[in-house]
Every structure is written in structure tokens, then in C-alpha cells.
Short mmCIF file of C-alpha atoms in Angstrom, two decimals:
data_model
loop_
_atom_site.label_atom_id
_atom_site.label_comp_id
_atom_site.label_asym_id
_atom_site.label_seq_id
_atom_site.Cartn_x
_atom_site.Cartn_y
_atom_site.Cartn_z
CA MET A 1 79.78 81.06 77.97
CA ALA A 2 81.30 84.48 78.60
CA SER A 3 82.72 86.39 75.68
CA ALA A 4 86.26 87.75 75.76
CA LEU A 5 86.74 91.39 76.62
CA THR A 6 88.41 93.09 73.71
CA SER A 7 88.65 96.82 74.23
CA ALA A 8 90.18 99.00 76.87
CA GLU A 9 86.73 100.40 77.66
CA GLU A 10 85.37 96.95 78.37
CA LEU A 11 88.33 96.15 80.66
CA ARG A 12 88.19 99.39 82.64
CA PRO A 13 85.71 98.15 85.31
CA TRP A 14 87.82 95.03 85.91
CA VAL A 15 91.29 96.50 86.11
CA ARG A 16 92.49 99.11 88.61
CA ALA A 17 95.08 100.49 86.22
CA GLU A 18 94.78 102.38 83.01
CA VAL A 19 94.50 99.86 80.22
CA VAL A 20 96.37 100.94 77.12
CA ASP A 21 94.99 99.94 73.74
CA LEU A 22 98.08 98.96 71.71
CA ARG A 23 96.12 99.54 68.53
CA SER A 24 95.88 103.27 69.22
CA THR A 25 98.01 105.43 66.98
CA GLY A 26 98.63 108.21 69.48
CA ALA A 27 101.99 108.73 71.13
CA PRO A 28 102.48 107.06 74.52
CA THR A 29 101.99 109.60 77.31
CA GLU A 30 103.28 107.74 80.37
CA GLU A 31 106.87 107.28 81.57
CA LYS A 32 106.31 103.82 83.03
CA TYR A 33 104.34 100.82 81.74
CA LEU A 34 103.54 97.59 83.54
CA VAL A 35 103.48 94.82 80.95
CA ASP A 36 102.15 91.30 81.20
CA THR A 37 103.95 88.04 80.56
CA ASN A 38 102.81 87.74 76.93
CA VAL A 39 104.57 91.00 76.13
CA LEU A 40 107.74 89.82 77.88
CA TYR A 41 107.56 86.56 75.97
CA PHE A 42 107.17 88.38 72.66
CA ILE A 43 109.99 90.86 73.27
CA HIS A 44 112.60 88.79 75.10
CA TYR A 45 112.26 85.14 74.09
CA GLU A 46 114.76 84.66 71.27
CA ARG A 47 112.93 81.74 69.71
CA PHE A 48 109.48 83.34 69.74
CA GLY A 49 109.47 83.39 65.94
CA ASP A 50 110.22 79.66 65.88
CA LEU A 51 107.09 78.80 67.84
CA ASP A 52 105.25 78.36 64.53
CA GLU A 53 107.03 75.00 64.27
CA LEU A 54 105.19 73.90 67.40
CA GLY A 55 101.84 75.27 66.24
CA LYS A 56 102.06 77.99 68.90
CA GLY A 57 103.28 80.90 66.85
CA ALA A 58 102.59 84.57 67.24
CA ARG A 59 99.08 85.76 66.64
CA PRO A 60 98.59 88.31 63.87
CA TYR A 61 97.78 91.14 66.31
CA GLN A 62 101.04 90.48 68.18
CA LEU A 63 103.09 90.76 65.00
CA GLU A 64 101.24 93.84 63.87
CA HIS A 65 100.64 95.92 67.01
CA TYR A 66 103.31 94.99 69.57
CA PRO A 67 106.39 96.11 67.60
CA LYS A 68 104.79 99.40 66.55
CA TYR A 69 103.66 100.25 70.05
CA PHE A 70 106.98 99.38 71.71
CA LYS A 71 108.85 101.45 69.16
CA ARG A 72 106.62 104.42 70.07
CA VAL A 73 107.26 103.77 73.81
CA ARG A 74 111.04 103.66 73.18
CA ASP A 75 110.91 106.81 71.10
CA HIS A 76 109.05 108.47 73.97
CA GLU A 77 111.73 107.12 76.39
CA GLY A 78 109.13 105.16 78.33
CA LYS A 79 110.19 102.34 80.64
CA LEU A 80 108.65 98.88 80.76
CA PHE A 81 108.14 97.05 84.06
CA VAL A 82 106.88 93.59 84.92
CA HIS A 83 105.60 92.18 88.19
CA ARG A 84 107.84 89.50 89.77
CA LEU A 85 105.08 86.89 89.30
CA GLY A 86 105.22 87.77 85.59
CA LEU A 87 108.89 86.76 85.59
CA ILE A 88 107.99 83.38 87.06
CA GLU A 89 105.31 82.87 84.43
CA PHE A 90 107.76 83.98 81.72
CA ALA A 91 110.32 81.40 82.90
CA ARG A 92 107.65 78.69 82.86
CA LEU A 93 106.59 79.59 79.31
CA VAL A 94 110.20 79.53 78.08
CA GLU A 95 110.95 76.22 79.80
CA ARG A 96 107.83 74.65 78.31
CA ALA A 97 108.66 75.92 74.81
CA GLU A 98 112.24 74.65 75.07
CA LEU A 99 110.99 71.26 76.28
CA ASN A 100 108.59 71.12 73.31
CA PHE A 101 111.41 72.03 70.92
CA SER A 102 113.60 69.31 72.43
CA THR A 103 110.83 66.71 72.26
CA GLN A 104 110.03 67.65 68.66
CA SER A 105 113.66 67.42 67.54
CA ARG A 106 114.06 63.98 69.17
CA ARG A 107 110.90 62.82 67.42
CA LEU A 108 112.16 64.08 64.04
CA VAL A 109 115.54 62.39 64.53
CA SER A 110 113.91 59.09 65.43
CA GLN A 111 111.71 59.31 62.33
CA ARG A 112 114.68 59.98 60.04
CA PHE A 113 116.94 57.40 61.64
CA PRO A 114 114.78 54.64 63.06
CA ARG A 115 116.52 52.18 65.36
CA LYS A 116 116.98 48.73 63.98
CA LEU A 117 116.30 45.95 66.39
CA THR A 118 119.02 43.32 66.41
#
């Protein structure tokens, strides 16, 4: 079983772009950043913090490193971009999360107010 690649140096041979390590403390140096769907999901999905209810909450590194890095990018006046396929994936993630929230709330209501058979 292959192990997950964890550092920017390990990813460099596989990706044709500069991989930025969000854990770095240096100031961002680029004007434009291409971000993946997970970043979009974290930044723009209003109910991201509520995903804990579904057992799909933010991972500790997302809560720790994403906000700090994006604040530094904003302070540096950097711009974030996403590929159009990333938007499709983002929409799918949001739709699935909303469906899960809806299903969970219906389940909770039916547990609190069971139907009586007549």
C-alpha cells in the first residue's frame, strides 16, 4: 500500500506547479494561487463548521493552517483561483453535505415524534 505524500518536496516530481506548504511561516510571494476544492469548501461553504454533526468535520490541520495562510495571502494582496472542474466538485460536495443534513434532520424528527399506526 502506498503511503500518502505529505510535504511539498515529496509532491514536486508529481505536480507541474509550485506546491506551497501552508505550514510555512514565510510571507506569500506570488500574486496568484490556484487552490483545490478542499480549500474552496473550507473558505466558502457556510456550514463547514457544522460538518462535525455528520462526522465529517474539519481536520485539525485545516483549522490550524488554512486560516493563517489565507490571512497572509490577503495581507499580501494575493488572488485565489480555482479550475472550473474544481467548481463542479465543490458543488457536488455542498449538495452531498446538504443532503446529509436533510436526511439527518428527518431521522431526528422521526425519532422524537414517532408515527403512531392507527
